[in-house]
Short mmCIF file of C-alpha atoms and ligand atoms in Angstrom, two decimals:
data_model
loop_
_atom_site.label_atom_id
_atom_site.label_comp_id
_atom_site.label_asym_id
_atom_site.label_seq_id
_atom_site.Cartn_x
_atom_site.Cartn_y
_atom_site.Cartn_z
CA MET A 53 100.70 -122.12 -27.50
CA ILE A 54 103.61 -119.52 -26.23
CA LYS A 55 101.95 -116.35 -24.65
CA LEU A 56 104.64 -113.60 -25.18
CA PRO A 57 104.08 -109.71 -23.91
CA GLY A 58 102.58 -107.55 -26.27
CA LEU A 59 104.84 -106.63 -28.60
CA ILE A 60 106.32 -102.34 -29.46
CA ASP A 61 108.29 -101.75 -32.48
CA PRO A 62 109.90 -98.32 -31.81
CA HIS A 63 109.85 -97.16 -36.36
CA VAL A 64 106.67 -97.50 -38.32
CA HIS A 65 105.31 -95.51 -40.84
CA LEU A 66 101.55 -95.00 -40.68
CA ARG A 67 101.83 -92.48 -43.89
CA GLU A 68 98.72 -90.08 -42.52
CA PRO A 69 98.16 -87.61 -42.62
CA GLY A 70 98.62 -87.05 -46.08
CA GLN A 71 99.58 -90.32 -48.09
CA THR A 72 96.60 -92.80 -46.98
CA HIS A 73 96.41 -94.52 -49.89
CA LYS A 74 100.01 -96.30 -48.79
CA GLU A 75 98.80 -96.92 -45.25
CA ASP A 76 96.20 -95.03 -42.67
CA TRP A 77 96.18 -95.19 -39.08
CA ASP A 78 93.70 -97.90 -39.30
CA THR A 79 95.37 -100.50 -41.76
CA GLY A 80 98.66 -99.43 -40.34
CA THR A 81 97.62 -101.01 -36.13
CA SER A 82 95.18 -103.40 -37.79
CA ALA A 83 98.94 -104.95 -39.73
CA ALA A 84 100.56 -104.20 -35.95
CA LEU A 85 97.92 -106.50 -34.14
CA ALA A 86 98.13 -109.10 -36.73
CA GLY A 87 101.92 -108.84 -36.31
CA GLY A 88 101.84 -109.23 -32.04
CA VAL A 89 103.42 -105.49 -32.15
CA THR A 90 100.63 -104.55 -29.86
CA MET A 91 102.07 -100.80 -29.29
CA LEU A 92 103.93 -98.80 -31.61
CA LEU A 93 106.11 -95.25 -32.27
CA THR A 94 105.23 -93.57 -35.22
CA MET A 95 107.87 -91.41 -37.79
CA PRO A 96 107.63 -88.01 -38.37
CA ASN A 97 108.48 -88.31 -42.37
CA THR A 98 104.51 -88.02 -43.52
CA LYS A 99 102.99 -84.81 -45.63
CA PRO A 100 103.18 -82.63 -44.20
CA PRO A 101 106.21 -83.11 -41.90
CA ILE A 102 105.36 -83.47 -38.15
CA PHE A 103 107.18 -80.87 -36.17
CA ASP A 104 105.72 -78.87 -34.00
CA ALA A 105 102.47 -78.50 -32.08
CA ALA A 106 100.02 -78.09 -35.15
CA THR A 107 101.56 -80.89 -37.10
CA LEU A 108 101.76 -83.37 -34.18
CA ASP A 109 98.06 -82.67 -33.37
CA LEU A 110 97.13 -83.39 -36.80
CA ALA A 111 98.80 -87.16 -36.55
CA LEU A 112 97.18 -86.81 -32.87
CA ASP A 113 93.17 -86.42 -34.65
CA ALA A 114 94.04 -88.81 -36.85
CA ALA A 115 95.39 -91.02 -35.02
CA HIS A 116 92.68 -90.76 -32.17
CA PRO A 117 88.89 -92.40 -34.36
CA LYS A 118 91.38 -95.25 -36.09
CA ALA A 119 94.40 -96.77 -33.73
CA HIS A 120 93.70 -100.04 -33.01
CA CYS A 121 96.72 -100.66 -31.14
CA ASP A 122 98.38 -98.32 -28.27
CA TYR A 123 101.56 -95.49 -29.92
CA ALA A 124 102.84 -92.69 -30.09
CA GLN A 125 103.69 -89.92 -32.64
CA PHE A 126 107.32 -88.44 -32.98
CA LEU A 127 108.45 -85.15 -33.96
CA GLY A 128 110.90 -84.63 -36.60
CA ALA A 129 114.09 -82.30 -36.24
CA GLY A 130 114.05 -79.97 -39.28
CA PRO A 131 116.18 -76.87 -39.84
CA ASP A 132 113.70 -74.27 -38.56
CA ASN A 133 112.68 -75.92 -35.45
CA THR A 134 115.65 -76.52 -33.28
CA ASP A 135 114.41 -74.05 -30.09
CA TRP A 136 112.57 -76.64 -28.28
CA ASP A 137 110.80 -75.58 -25.18
CA GLU A 138 110.63 -77.99 -22.72
CA HIS A 139 108.23 -75.66 -20.62
CA SER A 140 106.10 -75.53 -23.38
CA GLY A 141 105.33 -79.16 -22.75
CA LEU A 142 105.34 -79.78 -26.59
CA PRO A 143 108.67 -82.86 -26.65
CA GLN A 144 106.54 -84.44 -23.53
CA ARG A 145 103.62 -84.67 -25.91
CA ALA A 146 106.12 -86.47 -28.79
CA ALA A 147 107.13 -90.16 -28.62
CA GLY A 148 110.65 -89.19 -28.64
CA LEU A 149 112.98 -86.90 -31.86
CA LYS A 150 113.87 -87.86 -34.90
CA MET A 151 117.18 -86.86 -36.76
CA TYR A 152 117.01 -87.58 -40.21
CA LEU A 153 120.76 -86.99 -41.24
CA ASP A 154 121.10 -89.37 -44.62
CA SER A 155 118.63 -89.93 -47.58
CA THR A 156 115.61 -90.88 -46.71
CA PHE A 157 111.79 -91.07 -47.82
CA GLY A 158 109.81 -87.38 -47.65
CA GLN A 159 111.43 -83.79 -46.57
CA LEU A 160 112.81 -84.16 -43.74
CA ARG A 161 116.85 -83.79 -43.70
CA LEU A 162 119.77 -82.59 -41.49
CA ASP A 163 122.51 -81.64 -43.43
CA ASP A 164 124.53 -78.96 -41.37
CA MET A 165 126.08 -80.91 -38.38
CA THR A 166 125.75 -77.30 -36.60
CA LEU A 167 121.52 -78.00 -36.58
CA TRP A 168 122.74 -82.27 -34.96
CA GLN A 169 124.23 -79.38 -32.32
CA GLU A 170 121.79 -77.13 -31.80
CA HIS A 171 118.58 -79.74 -31.61
CA PHE A 172 120.93 -81.83 -28.97
CA LYS A 173 121.12 -78.50 -26.64
CA THR A 174 117.34 -78.11 -26.72
CA TRP A 175 115.73 -81.44 -27.07
CA PRO A 176 115.24 -82.26 -22.71
CA GLY A 177 118.69 -84.77 -22.15
CA GLU A 178 116.03 -87.34 -20.70
CA LEU A 179 113.68 -87.58 -23.90
CA PRO A 180 114.97 -89.67 -26.87
CA ILE A 181 116.11 -88.40 -29.50
CA VAL A 182 116.58 -91.26 -32.74
CA ALA A 183 119.05 -90.55 -35.31
CA HIS A 184 118.78 -92.16 -39.54
CA SER A 185 122.12 -92.06 -39.56
CA GLU A 186 123.89 -94.57 -42.06
CA SER A 187 128.06 -95.31 -41.99
CA ARG A 188 130.08 -91.83 -40.74
CA SER A 189 127.57 -89.74 -40.38
CA MET A 190 126.34 -92.47 -37.30
CA ALA A 191 129.64 -92.06 -36.47
CA ALA A 192 129.11 -88.20 -35.60
CA ILE A 193 125.90 -88.88 -34.39
CA ILE A 194 127.20 -90.56 -31.83
CA LEU A 195 130.03 -88.58 -31.15
CA MET A 196 127.77 -85.49 -30.87
CA ALA A 197 126.18 -87.86 -27.66
CA ALA A 198 129.68 -88.44 -25.96
CA ILE A 199 130.28 -84.98 -26.80
CA TYR A 200 126.40 -83.45 -25.60
CA ASN A 201 126.80 -86.49 -22.75
CA ARG A 202 123.25 -87.73 -23.56
CA PRO A 203 121.38 -91.15 -24.88
CA VAL A 204 121.01 -91.06 -29.12
CA HIS A 205 119.13 -94.50 -30.94
CA ILE A 206 120.34 -95.59 -33.99
CA ALA A 207 117.61 -96.48 -36.24
CA HIS A 208 118.04 -99.26 -38.23
CA ILE A 209 121.80 -100.35 -38.36
CA SER A 210 122.68 -102.29 -41.65
CA LEU A 211 126.45 -102.95 -41.78
CA LYS A 212 129.36 -104.59 -40.15
CA GLU A 213 131.49 -100.98 -39.28
CA GLU A 214 127.76 -99.37 -38.02
CA VAL A 215 127.88 -102.40 -35.54
CA LEU A 216 131.05 -102.96 -34.63
CA LEU A 217 131.65 -98.99 -34.21
CA ILE A 218 128.21 -99.51 -31.37
CA LYS A 219 130.16 -102.00 -29.52
CA ALA A 220 133.33 -99.69 -28.90
CA ALA A 221 131.35 -96.94 -28.21
CA ARG A 222 129.09 -98.35 -25.72
CA GLU A 223 132.23 -99.91 -24.41
CA ARG A 224 133.87 -96.38 -23.81
CA GLY A 225 130.40 -95.69 -21.87
CA ILE A 226 128.48 -93.16 -24.33
CA LYS A 227 124.83 -94.01 -24.52
CA VAL A 228 124.62 -94.95 -27.25
CA THR A 229 121.60 -98.04 -28.53
CA CYS A 230 120.23 -98.79 -31.68
CA GLU A 231 117.49 -101.38 -33.44
CA VAL A 232 118.34 -103.92 -36.51
CA CYS A 233 115.32 -104.94 -38.96
CA PRO A 234 114.28 -108.00 -39.87
CA HIS A 235 114.98 -107.28 -43.65
CA HIS A 236 118.65 -106.55 -42.90
CA LEU A 237 119.21 -110.09 -41.23
CA PHE A 238 116.92 -111.74 -43.38
CA LEU A 239 117.86 -110.64 -46.62
CA SER A 240 120.96 -109.21 -48.13
CA LYS A 241 121.58 -107.47 -51.83
CA GLU A 242 122.29 -111.12 -53.14
CA ASP A 243 118.33 -111.44 -52.93
CA ILE A 244 117.52 -108.34 -54.47
CA PRO A 245 116.44 -109.84 -57.81
CA ALA A 246 114.98 -112.93 -56.13
CA ILE A 247 112.14 -109.92 -54.04
CA SER A 248 111.94 -108.10 -57.55
CA HIS A 249 110.35 -110.12 -59.91
CA GLY A 250 111.94 -107.63 -62.73
CA HIS A 251 110.93 -104.14 -61.24
CA PRO A 252 113.55 -103.23 -59.15
CA GLY A 253 112.53 -100.93 -57.51
CA ARG A 254 110.71 -103.41 -54.75
CA GLY A 255 114.19 -103.98 -53.93
CA GLU A 256 114.95 -100.29 -52.98
CA VAL A 257 115.70 -99.44 -48.92
CA ARG A 258 117.11 -97.17 -46.55
CA PRO A 259 118.91 -98.13 -45.45
CA ARG A 260 119.85 -100.40 -48.32
CA LEU A 261 120.07 -104.40 -48.25
CA ALA A 262 123.89 -105.03 -47.24
CA THR A 263 126.87 -107.90 -48.06
CA LYS A 264 126.19 -111.38 -46.72
CA GLU A 265 129.05 -110.83 -44.14
CA ASP A 266 127.12 -106.61 -43.25
CA VAL A 267 124.49 -109.53 -42.44
CA GLU A 268 126.22 -111.84 -40.63
CA ALA A 269 128.13 -109.11 -38.71
CA LEU A 270 125.22 -108.45 -37.53
CA TRP A 271 123.90 -111.81 -35.93
CA ALA A 272 126.66 -112.45 -34.67
CA ASN A 273 126.50 -109.04 -33.01
CA LEU A 274 123.51 -109.66 -31.49
CA ASP A 275 124.31 -108.79 -28.04
CA SER A 276 125.03 -105.37 -29.30
CA ILE A 277 121.53 -104.63 -30.23
CA ASP A 278 119.32 -102.97 -27.90
CA CYS A 279 116.07 -103.25 -30.37
CA PHE A 280 114.12 -105.35 -33.13
CA ALA A 281 112.50 -102.50 -35.27
CA THR A 282 110.58 -102.95 -38.53
CA ASP A 283 110.45 -100.05 -39.95
CA HIS A 284 107.83 -100.70 -41.62
CA ALA A 285 107.61 -98.19 -44.51
CA PRO A 286 104.81 -98.97 -46.49
CA HIS A 287 104.24 -98.25 -50.59
CA THR A 288 101.92 -99.44 -52.98
CA LEU A 289 103.07 -101.32 -55.40
CA ALA A 290 102.32 -98.72 -58.25
CA GLU A 291 104.33 -96.70 -57.07
CA LYS A 292 107.11 -99.13 -55.98
CA ASP A 293 107.09 -101.03 -59.73
CA GLY A 294 106.94 -97.37 -61.29
CA GLU A 295 108.92 -94.69 -61.96
CA ASN A 296 111.35 -93.20 -58.83
CA PRO A 297 109.83 -95.99 -56.95
CA PRO A 298 110.33 -94.97 -53.53
CA PRO A 299 112.29 -96.93 -51.06
CA GLY A 300 110.76 -98.40 -47.68
CA PHE A 301 109.02 -102.90 -46.61
CA PRO A 302 106.55 -102.88 -45.20
CA GLY A 303 107.20 -105.30 -41.67
CA LEU A 304 104.64 -105.50 -39.19
CA GLU A 305 103.07 -108.59 -40.17
CA THR A 306 106.07 -110.57 -41.20
CA MET A 307 108.77 -109.73 -38.61
CA LEU A 308 107.63 -111.81 -35.28
CA PRO A 309 106.94 -114.83 -37.71
CA LEU A 310 110.78 -114.46 -39.11
CA LEU A 311 112.33 -114.49 -35.98
CA LEU A 312 109.82 -116.78 -34.40
CA THR A 313 111.53 -118.99 -37.30
CA ALA A 314 115.04 -117.48 -36.49
CA VAL A 315 114.24 -119.11 -32.27
CA ASP A 316 112.91 -122.58 -34.16
CA ALA A 317 116.43 -123.10 -35.79
CA GLY A 318 118.33 -121.55 -33.07
CA ARG A 319 119.65 -119.12 -34.51
CA LEU A 320 118.57 -116.80 -31.04
CA THR A 321 116.68 -117.36 -28.15
CA LEU A 322 113.07 -116.71 -27.33
CA ASP A 323 114.19 -114.42 -24.04
CA ASP A 324 116.55 -112.55 -26.50
CA LEU A 325 113.29 -111.89 -28.47
CA ILE A 326 111.41 -110.40 -25.58
CA LEU A 327 114.48 -108.63 -24.65
CA ARG A 328 114.36 -106.76 -28.27
CA MET A 329 111.00 -106.35 -28.28
CA VAL A 330 109.77 -106.07 -25.56
CA THR A 331 111.84 -105.23 -22.26
CA ASN A 332 115.15 -102.70 -24.38
CA PRO A 333 112.50 -100.45 -26.60
CA ARG A 334 110.04 -99.48 -23.00
CA ARG A 335 113.06 -98.72 -21.29
CA ILE A 336 115.18 -96.67 -24.01
CA PHE A 337 111.72 -94.91 -25.07
CA ASN A 338 110.42 -94.51 -21.61
CA LEU A 339 107.22 -96.09 -22.86
CA PRO A 340 104.29 -97.64 -19.90
CA GLU A 341 103.16 -101.21 -19.08
CA GLN A 342 100.25 -102.41 -20.67
CA PRO A 343 98.07 -104.24 -18.24
CA GLU A 344 97.01 -107.85 -19.25
CA THR A 345 98.44 -107.53 -22.98
CA TRP A 346 99.58 -110.82 -24.01
CA VAL A 347 100.66 -112.41 -27.94
CA GLU A 348 99.02 -116.37 -28.27
CA VAL A 349 102.22 -117.86 -30.77
CA ASP A 350 101.27 -121.37 -32.14
CA GLU A 351 105.22 -121.85 -32.17
CA ASN A 352 104.32 -125.37 -34.41
CA THR A 353 102.53 -123.93 -37.06
CA THR A 354 104.31 -123.93 -40.29
CA TYR A 355 102.87 -121.60 -43.48
CA GLU A 356 103.24 -118.92 -46.34
CA LEU A 357 103.67 -115.66 -45.96
CA HIS A 358 101.27 -113.97 -48.84
CA ALA A 359 100.72 -110.08 -48.80
CA ALA A 360 96.58 -110.79 -49.81
CA ASP A 361 96.71 -112.31 -46.22
CA MET A 362 97.75 -109.01 -45.28
CA HIS A 363 95.98 -105.52 -42.99
CA SER A 364 99.10 -103.47 -44.40
CA ARG A 365 96.87 -101.56 -47.28
CA CYS A 366 100.45 -101.24 -49.60
CA GLY A 367 99.36 -104.51 -50.74
CA TRP A 368 102.89 -106.82 -51.61
CA THR A 369 105.73 -107.95 -49.41
CA PRO A 370 109.30 -108.67 -50.17
CA PHE A 371 109.08 -111.95 -48.18
CA GLU A 372 105.97 -113.20 -50.14
CA GLY A 373 106.07 -116.80 -49.83
CA TRP A 374 108.38 -117.53 -46.95
CA LYS A 375 107.94 -120.55 -45.62
CA VAL A 376 107.69 -119.41 -42.17
CA LYS A 377 106.85 -121.48 -38.39
CA GLY A 378 104.96 -119.77 -35.86
CA GLN A 379 101.90 -117.98 -36.03
CA VAL A 380 99.80 -115.51 -33.95
CA THR A 381 96.53 -116.62 -33.03
CA ARG A 382 94.77 -114.28 -30.93
CA VAL A 383 96.23 -110.91 -29.45
CA VAL A 384 94.93 -109.71 -25.96
CA LEU A 385 95.38 -105.70 -25.21
CA ARG A 386 94.40 -103.99 -22.11
CA GLY A 387 92.32 -106.95 -21.73
CA SER A 388 90.29 -107.12 -24.49
CA GLU A 389 91.05 -109.33 -27.26
CA SER A 390 91.81 -107.60 -30.14
CA PHE A 391 92.93 -109.94 -32.62
CA LYS A 392 92.09 -113.83 -33.34
CA ASP A 393 92.52 -116.52 -36.50
CA GLY A 394 93.53 -113.24 -38.28
CA LYS A 395 90.50 -111.09 -37.85
CA ILE A 396 90.63 -107.56 -35.73
CA LEU A 397 88.29 -107.62 -32.92
CA VAL A 398 88.51 -103.73 -31.48
CA GLU A 399 87.32 -101.20 -32.60
CA PRO A 400 89.22 -97.96 -34.61
CA GLY A 401 89.90 -95.70 -31.67
CA TYR A 402 90.19 -98.83 -28.68
CA GLY A 403 94.50 -98.01 -29.24
CA LYS A 404 95.87 -95.36 -27.01
CA ASN A 405 98.53 -92.23 -27.65
CA VAL A 406 100.78 -93.44 -23.90
CA ARG A 407 102.22 -90.01 -24.27
CA GLU A 408 98.46 -88.27 -23.22
C1 NCD B 761 111.18 -95.10 -45.26
C2 NCD B 761 109.85 -94.50 -45.64
O1 NCD B 761 109.61 -94.82 -46.45
O2 NCD B 761 109.48 -93.18 -45.00
N1 NCD B 761 112.14 -95.69 -46.09
C3 NCD B 761 113.13 -96.53 -46.33
O3 NCD B 761 113.15 -96.98 -47.33
N2 NCD B 761 112.97 -96.84 -44.81
C4 NCD B 761 112.07 -93.93 -44.39
C5 NCD B 761 112.73 -94.20 -43.88
O4 NCD B 761 112.65 -94.23 -43.08
O5 NCD B 761 114.31 -93.56 -43.86
ZN1 ZN B 762 111.79 -95.28 -40.78
#
């Protein structure tokens, strides 16, 4: 048995308010615990999007009675909320500010760079900013971080050119950090036919699955990658197989087993994993420690990943049938046995807002 600290996932979509047929705070935080995640940060592209005090309260009021694990909620950067006031207390109540600079799922998107600048000027310097920015827009937002001399965290990098640019920026002292998702480490675009089973929508995710060369570059430059994050983006199988399939993969229940399998294969160490799933996210997002919290893993159990065994409401996984080594057997969160042998044992509402 291996004992790990409770994992932190800084990039999760839970769909409540608005789209609870895909996921809600109950099913999503159950999926988290089953995957060894005891704290998660949720994204603002819900319906409605979370971008001011009233919508933040909508999300937090939904979370409060339902969450099984600890959490914080991001605010979204829009064209009409660039005048953040640190004295209002609002920014401090959020996980951070999320900026969508490239095509994504939902309504939040900032095209004009003067809007990026406004957000950088008014969002308090010591609070996190996360950018969904691919390729050249990533280069542009890193320039913004350099100009305003403040940190920016790049969500879900997937390309060789991205990891190499981040590395070069850091060598010059620019305050940029980044995360990578398991699906960009374990899948390339060549895997799309196998994931799709004849339904191309199942291969749709943003950023798109990249080339094998990109995947190899991420592994080769792991020392420039600060965090692992799922970008858990649940959509139902009917939606993925229908017309205009929304992009996104679920990930909370597959991240740790996939990474433990990579540890077993000698591709990274347990220390590499803990650094990127506990130590670094805690530092980057200024998150509290969770006392008496740990994850027990049977490192020798080999089993297959099946959506039918999972807690997420979306009902599918791109890793269906994958053989993995290393199974979460028990999770203790703040002194309470929260998950054991496939079952969630803490009541909805046990989870705490870590920004409160
Ligand atoms: C995300 C979603 O479904 O909310 N989809 C995705 O493909 N990653 C949106 C996002 O993270 O951009
Ligand atoms: Zn996302």
